[in-house]
Short mmCIF file of N, CA and C in Angstrom, two decimals:
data_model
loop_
_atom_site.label_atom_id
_atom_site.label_comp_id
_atom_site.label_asym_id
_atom_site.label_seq_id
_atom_site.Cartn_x
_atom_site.Cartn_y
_atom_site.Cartn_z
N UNK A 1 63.83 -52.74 13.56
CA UNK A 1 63.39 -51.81 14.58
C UNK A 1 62.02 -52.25 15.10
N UNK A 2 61.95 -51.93 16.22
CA UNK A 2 60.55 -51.82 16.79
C UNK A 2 60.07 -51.04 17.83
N UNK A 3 59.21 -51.45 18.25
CA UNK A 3 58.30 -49.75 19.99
C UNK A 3 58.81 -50.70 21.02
N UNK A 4 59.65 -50.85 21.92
CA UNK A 4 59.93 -51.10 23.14
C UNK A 4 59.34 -50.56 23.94
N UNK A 5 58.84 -51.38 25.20
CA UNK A 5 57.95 -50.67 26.04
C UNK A 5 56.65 -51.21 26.39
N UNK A 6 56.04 -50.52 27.02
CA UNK A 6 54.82 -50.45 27.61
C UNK A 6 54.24 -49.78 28.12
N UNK A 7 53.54 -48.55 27.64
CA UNK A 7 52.92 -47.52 28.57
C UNK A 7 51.71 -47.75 29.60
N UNK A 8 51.31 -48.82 29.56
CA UNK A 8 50.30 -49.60 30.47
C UNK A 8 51.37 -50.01 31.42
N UNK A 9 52.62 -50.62 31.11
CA UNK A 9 53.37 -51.50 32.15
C UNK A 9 54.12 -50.72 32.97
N UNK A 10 54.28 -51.35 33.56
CA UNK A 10 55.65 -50.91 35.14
C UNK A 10 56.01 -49.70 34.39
N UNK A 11 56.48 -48.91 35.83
CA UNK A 11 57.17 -47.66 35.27
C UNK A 11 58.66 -47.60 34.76
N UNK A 12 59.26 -48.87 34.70
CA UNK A 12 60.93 -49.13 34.25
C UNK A 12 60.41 -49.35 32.69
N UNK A 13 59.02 -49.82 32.23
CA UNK A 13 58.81 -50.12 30.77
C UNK A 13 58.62 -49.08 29.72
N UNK A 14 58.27 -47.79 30.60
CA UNK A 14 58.00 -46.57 30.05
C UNK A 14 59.40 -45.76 29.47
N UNK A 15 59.49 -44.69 28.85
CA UNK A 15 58.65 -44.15 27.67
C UNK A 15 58.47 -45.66 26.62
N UNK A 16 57.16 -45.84 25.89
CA UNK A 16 57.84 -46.59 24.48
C UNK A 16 58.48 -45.76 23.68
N UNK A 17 59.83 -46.61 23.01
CA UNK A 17 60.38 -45.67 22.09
C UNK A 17 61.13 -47.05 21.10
N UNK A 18 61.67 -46.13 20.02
CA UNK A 18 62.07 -46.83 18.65
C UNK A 18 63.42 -47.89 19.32
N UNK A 19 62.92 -48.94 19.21
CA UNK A 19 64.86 -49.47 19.44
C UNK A 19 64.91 -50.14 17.73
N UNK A 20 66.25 -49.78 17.36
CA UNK A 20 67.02 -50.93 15.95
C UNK A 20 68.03 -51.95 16.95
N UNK A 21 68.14 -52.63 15.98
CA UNK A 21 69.49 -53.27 16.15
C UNK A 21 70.84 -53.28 14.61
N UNK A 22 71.69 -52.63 15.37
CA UNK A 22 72.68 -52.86 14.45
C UNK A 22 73.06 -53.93 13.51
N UNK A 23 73.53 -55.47 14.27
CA UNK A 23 73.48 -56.08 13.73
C UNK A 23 72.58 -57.42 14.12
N UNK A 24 72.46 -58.61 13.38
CA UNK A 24 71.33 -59.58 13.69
C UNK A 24 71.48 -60.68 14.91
N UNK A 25 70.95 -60.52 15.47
CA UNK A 25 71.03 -61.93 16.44
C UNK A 25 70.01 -63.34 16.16
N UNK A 26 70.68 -64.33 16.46
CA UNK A 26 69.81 -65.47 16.94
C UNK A 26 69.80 -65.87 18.34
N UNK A 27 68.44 -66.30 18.40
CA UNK A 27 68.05 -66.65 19.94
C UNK A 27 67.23 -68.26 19.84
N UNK A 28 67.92 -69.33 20.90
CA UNK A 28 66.92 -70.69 20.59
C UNK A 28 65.64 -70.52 20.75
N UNK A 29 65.14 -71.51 20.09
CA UNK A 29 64.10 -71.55 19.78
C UNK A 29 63.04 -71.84 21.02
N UNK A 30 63.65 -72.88 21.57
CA UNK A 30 62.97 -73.52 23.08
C UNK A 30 63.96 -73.10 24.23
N UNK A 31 63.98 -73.13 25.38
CA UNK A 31 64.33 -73.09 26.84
C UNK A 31 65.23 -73.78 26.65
N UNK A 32 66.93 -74.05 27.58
CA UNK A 32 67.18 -75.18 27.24
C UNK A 32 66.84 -76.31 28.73
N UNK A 33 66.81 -77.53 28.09
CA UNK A 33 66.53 -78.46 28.72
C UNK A 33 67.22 -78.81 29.66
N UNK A 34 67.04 -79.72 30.61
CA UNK A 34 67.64 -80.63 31.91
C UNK A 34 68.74 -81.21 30.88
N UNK A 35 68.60 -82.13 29.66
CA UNK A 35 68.80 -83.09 29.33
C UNK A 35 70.85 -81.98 29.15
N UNK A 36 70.02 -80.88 28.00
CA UNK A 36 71.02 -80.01 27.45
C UNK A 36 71.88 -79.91 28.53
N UNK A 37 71.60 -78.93 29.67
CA UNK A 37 72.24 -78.73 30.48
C UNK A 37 73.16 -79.43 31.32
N UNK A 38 73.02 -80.97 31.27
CA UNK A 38 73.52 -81.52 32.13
C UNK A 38 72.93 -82.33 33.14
N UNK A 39 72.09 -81.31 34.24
CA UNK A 39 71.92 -81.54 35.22
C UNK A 39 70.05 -81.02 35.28
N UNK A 40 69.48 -81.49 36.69
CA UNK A 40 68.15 -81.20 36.84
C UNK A 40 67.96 -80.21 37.78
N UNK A 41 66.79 -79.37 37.63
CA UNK A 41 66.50 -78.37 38.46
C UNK A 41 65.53 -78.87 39.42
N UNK A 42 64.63 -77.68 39.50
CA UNK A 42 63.37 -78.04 40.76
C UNK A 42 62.61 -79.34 40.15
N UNK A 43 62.39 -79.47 38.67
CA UNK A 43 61.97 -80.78 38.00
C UNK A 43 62.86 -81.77 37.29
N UNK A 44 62.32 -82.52 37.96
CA UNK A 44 63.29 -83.73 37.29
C UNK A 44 62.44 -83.82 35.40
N UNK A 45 63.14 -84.35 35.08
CA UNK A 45 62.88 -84.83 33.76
C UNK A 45 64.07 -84.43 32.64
N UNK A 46 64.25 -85.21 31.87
CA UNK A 46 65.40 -84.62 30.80
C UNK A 46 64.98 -83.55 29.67
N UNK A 47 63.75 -83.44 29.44
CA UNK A 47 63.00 -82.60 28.80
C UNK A 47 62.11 -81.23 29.06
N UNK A 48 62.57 -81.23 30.05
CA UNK A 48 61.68 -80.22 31.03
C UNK A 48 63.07 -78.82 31.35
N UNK A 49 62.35 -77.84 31.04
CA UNK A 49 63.29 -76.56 31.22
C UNK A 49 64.18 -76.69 32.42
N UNK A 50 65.49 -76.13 32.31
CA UNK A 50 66.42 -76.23 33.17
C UNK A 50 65.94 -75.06 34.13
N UNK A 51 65.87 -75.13 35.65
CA UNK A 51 65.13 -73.64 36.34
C UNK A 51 66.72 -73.54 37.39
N UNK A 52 65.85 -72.83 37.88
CA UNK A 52 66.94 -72.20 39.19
C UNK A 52 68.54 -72.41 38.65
N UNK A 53 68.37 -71.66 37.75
CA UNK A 53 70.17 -71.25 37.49
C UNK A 53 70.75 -70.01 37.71
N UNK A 54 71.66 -69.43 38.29
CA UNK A 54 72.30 -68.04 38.19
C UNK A 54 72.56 -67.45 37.30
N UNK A 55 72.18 -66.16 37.35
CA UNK A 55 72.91 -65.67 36.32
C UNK A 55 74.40 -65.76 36.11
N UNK A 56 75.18 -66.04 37.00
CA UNK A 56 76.58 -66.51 36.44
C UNK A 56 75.91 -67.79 35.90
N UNK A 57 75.64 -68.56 36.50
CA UNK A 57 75.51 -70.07 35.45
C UNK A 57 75.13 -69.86 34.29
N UNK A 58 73.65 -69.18 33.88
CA UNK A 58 73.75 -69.06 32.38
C UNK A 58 74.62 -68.47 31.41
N UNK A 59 75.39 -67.43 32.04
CA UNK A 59 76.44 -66.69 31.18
C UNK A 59 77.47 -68.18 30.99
N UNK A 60 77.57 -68.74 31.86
CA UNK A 60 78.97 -69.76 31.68
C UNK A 60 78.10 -70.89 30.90
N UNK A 61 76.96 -71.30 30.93
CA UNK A 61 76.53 -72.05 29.81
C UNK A 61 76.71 -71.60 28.53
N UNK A 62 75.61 -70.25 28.03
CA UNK A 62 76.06 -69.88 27.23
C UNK A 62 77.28 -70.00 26.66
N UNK A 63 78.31 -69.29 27.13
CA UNK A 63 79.75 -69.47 26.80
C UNK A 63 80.26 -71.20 26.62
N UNK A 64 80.07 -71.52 27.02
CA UNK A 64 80.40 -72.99 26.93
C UNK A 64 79.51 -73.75 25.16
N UNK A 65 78.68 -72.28 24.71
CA UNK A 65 78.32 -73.39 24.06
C UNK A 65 78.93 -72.19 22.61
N UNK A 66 80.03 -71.12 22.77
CA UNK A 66 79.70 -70.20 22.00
C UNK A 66 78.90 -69.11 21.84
N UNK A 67 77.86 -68.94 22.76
CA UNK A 67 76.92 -68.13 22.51
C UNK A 67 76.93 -66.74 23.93
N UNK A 68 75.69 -66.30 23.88
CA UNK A 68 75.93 -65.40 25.25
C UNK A 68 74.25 -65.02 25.51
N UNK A 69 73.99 -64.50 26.68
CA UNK A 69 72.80 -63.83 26.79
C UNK A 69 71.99 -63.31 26.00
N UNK A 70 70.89 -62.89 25.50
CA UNK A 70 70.34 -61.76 25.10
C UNK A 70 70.36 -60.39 25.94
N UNK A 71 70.19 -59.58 25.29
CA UNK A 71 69.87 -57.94 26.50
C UNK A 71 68.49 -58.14 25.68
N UNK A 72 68.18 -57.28 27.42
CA UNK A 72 66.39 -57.04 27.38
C UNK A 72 66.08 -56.75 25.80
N UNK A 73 66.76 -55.96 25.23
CA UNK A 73 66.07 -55.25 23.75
C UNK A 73 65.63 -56.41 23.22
N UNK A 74 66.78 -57.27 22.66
CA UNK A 74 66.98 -58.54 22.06
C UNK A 74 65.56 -59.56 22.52
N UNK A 75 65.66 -59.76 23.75
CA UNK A 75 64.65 -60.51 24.48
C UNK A 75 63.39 -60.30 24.09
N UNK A 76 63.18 -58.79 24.52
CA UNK A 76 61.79 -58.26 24.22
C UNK A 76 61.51 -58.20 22.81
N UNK A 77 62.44 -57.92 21.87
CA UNK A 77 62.23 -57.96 20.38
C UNK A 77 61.39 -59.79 19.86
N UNK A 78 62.30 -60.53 20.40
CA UNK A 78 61.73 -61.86 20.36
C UNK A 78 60.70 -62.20 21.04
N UNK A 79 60.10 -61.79 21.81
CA UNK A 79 58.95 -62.03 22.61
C UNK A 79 58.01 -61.27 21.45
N UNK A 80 57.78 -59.97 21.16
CA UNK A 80 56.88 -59.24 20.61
C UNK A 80 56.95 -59.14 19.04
N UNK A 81 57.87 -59.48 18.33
CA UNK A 81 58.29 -59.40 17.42
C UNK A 81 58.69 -57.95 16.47
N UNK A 82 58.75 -57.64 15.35
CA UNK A 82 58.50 -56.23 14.74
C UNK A 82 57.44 -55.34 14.64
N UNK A 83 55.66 -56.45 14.58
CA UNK A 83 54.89 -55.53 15.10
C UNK A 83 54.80 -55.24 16.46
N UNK A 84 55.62 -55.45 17.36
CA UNK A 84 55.41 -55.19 18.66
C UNK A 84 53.95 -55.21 19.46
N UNK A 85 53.33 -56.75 19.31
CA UNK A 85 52.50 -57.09 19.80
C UNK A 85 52.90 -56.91 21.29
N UNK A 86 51.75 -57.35 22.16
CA UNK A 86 51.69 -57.73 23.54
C UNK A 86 52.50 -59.56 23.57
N UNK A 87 51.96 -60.15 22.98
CA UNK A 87 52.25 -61.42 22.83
C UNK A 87 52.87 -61.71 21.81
N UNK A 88 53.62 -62.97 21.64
CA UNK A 88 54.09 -63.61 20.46
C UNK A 88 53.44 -63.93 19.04
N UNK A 89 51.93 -63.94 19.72
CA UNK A 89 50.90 -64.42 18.69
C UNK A 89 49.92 -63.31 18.30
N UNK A 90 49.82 -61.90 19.27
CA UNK A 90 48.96 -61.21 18.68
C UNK A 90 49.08 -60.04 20.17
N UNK A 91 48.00 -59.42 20.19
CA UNK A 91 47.46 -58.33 21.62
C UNK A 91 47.04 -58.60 22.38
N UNK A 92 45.85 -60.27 22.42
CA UNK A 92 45.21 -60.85 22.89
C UNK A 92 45.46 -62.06 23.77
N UNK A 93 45.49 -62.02 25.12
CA UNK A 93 45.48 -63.23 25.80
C UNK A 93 45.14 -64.31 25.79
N UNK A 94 45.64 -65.40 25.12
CA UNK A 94 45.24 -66.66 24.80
C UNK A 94 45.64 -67.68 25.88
N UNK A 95 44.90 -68.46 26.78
CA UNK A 95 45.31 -68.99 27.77
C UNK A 95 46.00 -69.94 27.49
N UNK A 96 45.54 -70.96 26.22
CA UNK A 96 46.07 -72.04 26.09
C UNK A 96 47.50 -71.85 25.53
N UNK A 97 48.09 -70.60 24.68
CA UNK A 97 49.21 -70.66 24.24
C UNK A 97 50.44 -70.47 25.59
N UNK A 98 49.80 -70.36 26.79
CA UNK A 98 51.05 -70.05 27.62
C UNK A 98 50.80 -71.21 28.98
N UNK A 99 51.55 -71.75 29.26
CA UNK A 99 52.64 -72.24 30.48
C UNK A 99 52.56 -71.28 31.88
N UNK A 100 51.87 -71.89 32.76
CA UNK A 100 52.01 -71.06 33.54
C UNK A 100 51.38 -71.39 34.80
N UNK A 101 51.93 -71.19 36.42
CA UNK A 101 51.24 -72.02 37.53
C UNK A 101 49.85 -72.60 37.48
N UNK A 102 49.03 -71.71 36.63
CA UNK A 102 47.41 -71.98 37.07
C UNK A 102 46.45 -72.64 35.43
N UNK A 103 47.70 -73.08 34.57
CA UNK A 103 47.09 -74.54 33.64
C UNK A 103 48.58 -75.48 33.80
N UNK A 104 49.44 -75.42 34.65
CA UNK A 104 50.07 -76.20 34.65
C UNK A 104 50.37 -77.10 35.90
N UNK A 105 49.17 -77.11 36.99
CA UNK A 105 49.15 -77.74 38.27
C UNK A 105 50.72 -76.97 39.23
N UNK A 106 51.42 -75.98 38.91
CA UNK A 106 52.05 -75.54 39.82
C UNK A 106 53.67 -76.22 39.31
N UNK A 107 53.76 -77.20 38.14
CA UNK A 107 54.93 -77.75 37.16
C UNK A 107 55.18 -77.35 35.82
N UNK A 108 56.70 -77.49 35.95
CA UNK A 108 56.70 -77.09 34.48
C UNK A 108 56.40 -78.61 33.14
N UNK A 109 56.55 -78.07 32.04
CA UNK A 109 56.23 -79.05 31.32
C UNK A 109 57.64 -79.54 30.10
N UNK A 110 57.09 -79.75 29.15
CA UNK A 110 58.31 -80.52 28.46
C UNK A 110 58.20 -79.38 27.67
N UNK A 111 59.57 -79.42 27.24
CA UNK A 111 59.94 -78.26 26.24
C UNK A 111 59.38 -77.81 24.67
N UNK A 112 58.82 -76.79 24.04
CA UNK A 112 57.84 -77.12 22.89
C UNK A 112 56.56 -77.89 22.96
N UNK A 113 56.31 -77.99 24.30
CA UNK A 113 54.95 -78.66 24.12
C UNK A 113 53.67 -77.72 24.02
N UNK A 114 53.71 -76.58 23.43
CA UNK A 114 52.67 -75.64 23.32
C UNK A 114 53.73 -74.73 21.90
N UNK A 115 53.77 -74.90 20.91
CA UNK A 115 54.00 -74.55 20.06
C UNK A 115 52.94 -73.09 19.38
N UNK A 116 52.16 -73.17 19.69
CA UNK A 116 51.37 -72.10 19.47
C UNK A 116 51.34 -70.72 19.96
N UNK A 117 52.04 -70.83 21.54
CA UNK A 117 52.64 -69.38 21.91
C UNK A 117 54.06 -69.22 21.93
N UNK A 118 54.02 -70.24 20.68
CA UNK A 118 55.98 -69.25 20.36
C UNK A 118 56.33 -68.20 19.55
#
C-alpha cells in the first residue's frame, strides 16, 4: 500500500488516499530501447529510449513480449515507492538525477545513464 496523490498537484491528483495492490507486479527497469523495439524514434541510436509510440503500439509491444501496461496506480507506486516520496530518491529535487530538456540540450540520452534517479 501507499498515499496516491498529490494535494499540491493538479486537481485529477487530489484527494491523496490509501491505494494496495492485490497482487504483485513487475515493471522494467529502464525505458525500452530503439535497439529493443526494433525500430528508431525522433532519436536515432540503438540505445536511446524508443519515443513517439501510440498507445496502441505500446499495448501491442507489450503483448508481443508477454507483458502489458502498467495503470497509473502501478506507475505511480514505482515512481514514489511505499514511502510515497515526491521522487524516486527522496522529496527533494535533485537536478542531476533526472533527464530532461534543460540538462539534456533538448535530446534524449542512452538508457540507464543516470542510475541515481531510478
Amino acid at each position: 500500500c501507499f498515499q496516491m496523490g498529490n494535494e499540491a498537484g493538479h486537481s485529477d491528483e487530489t484527494p491523496v488516499h490509501e491505494q494496495c495492490f492485490e497482487e504483485a507486479f513487475w515493471l522494467d527497469v529502464t525505458e525500452v530501447t530503439n535497439a529493443q523495439y526494433g525500430s528508431f524514434g525522433t532519436f536515432d541510436g540503438p540505445t536511446r529510449p524508443r519515443d513517439n509510440v501510440s498507445w496502441e503500439e505500446a499495448v501491442a509491444y507489450c503483448e508481443s513480449r508477454g507483458k502489458r501496461l502498467p495503470s497509473e496506480a502501478e506507475w505511480e507506486y514505482a515512481a514514489r515507492g511505499p514511502e510515497s516520496w515526491l521522487y524516486p530518491w527522496g522529496n527533494e529535487f535533485v537536478r542531476e538525477n533526472v533527464i530532461y530538456r534543460d540538462t539534456s540540450g533538448r535530446e534524449s540520452v542512452t538508457v540507464g545513464s543516470v542510475p541515481a534517479g531510478a
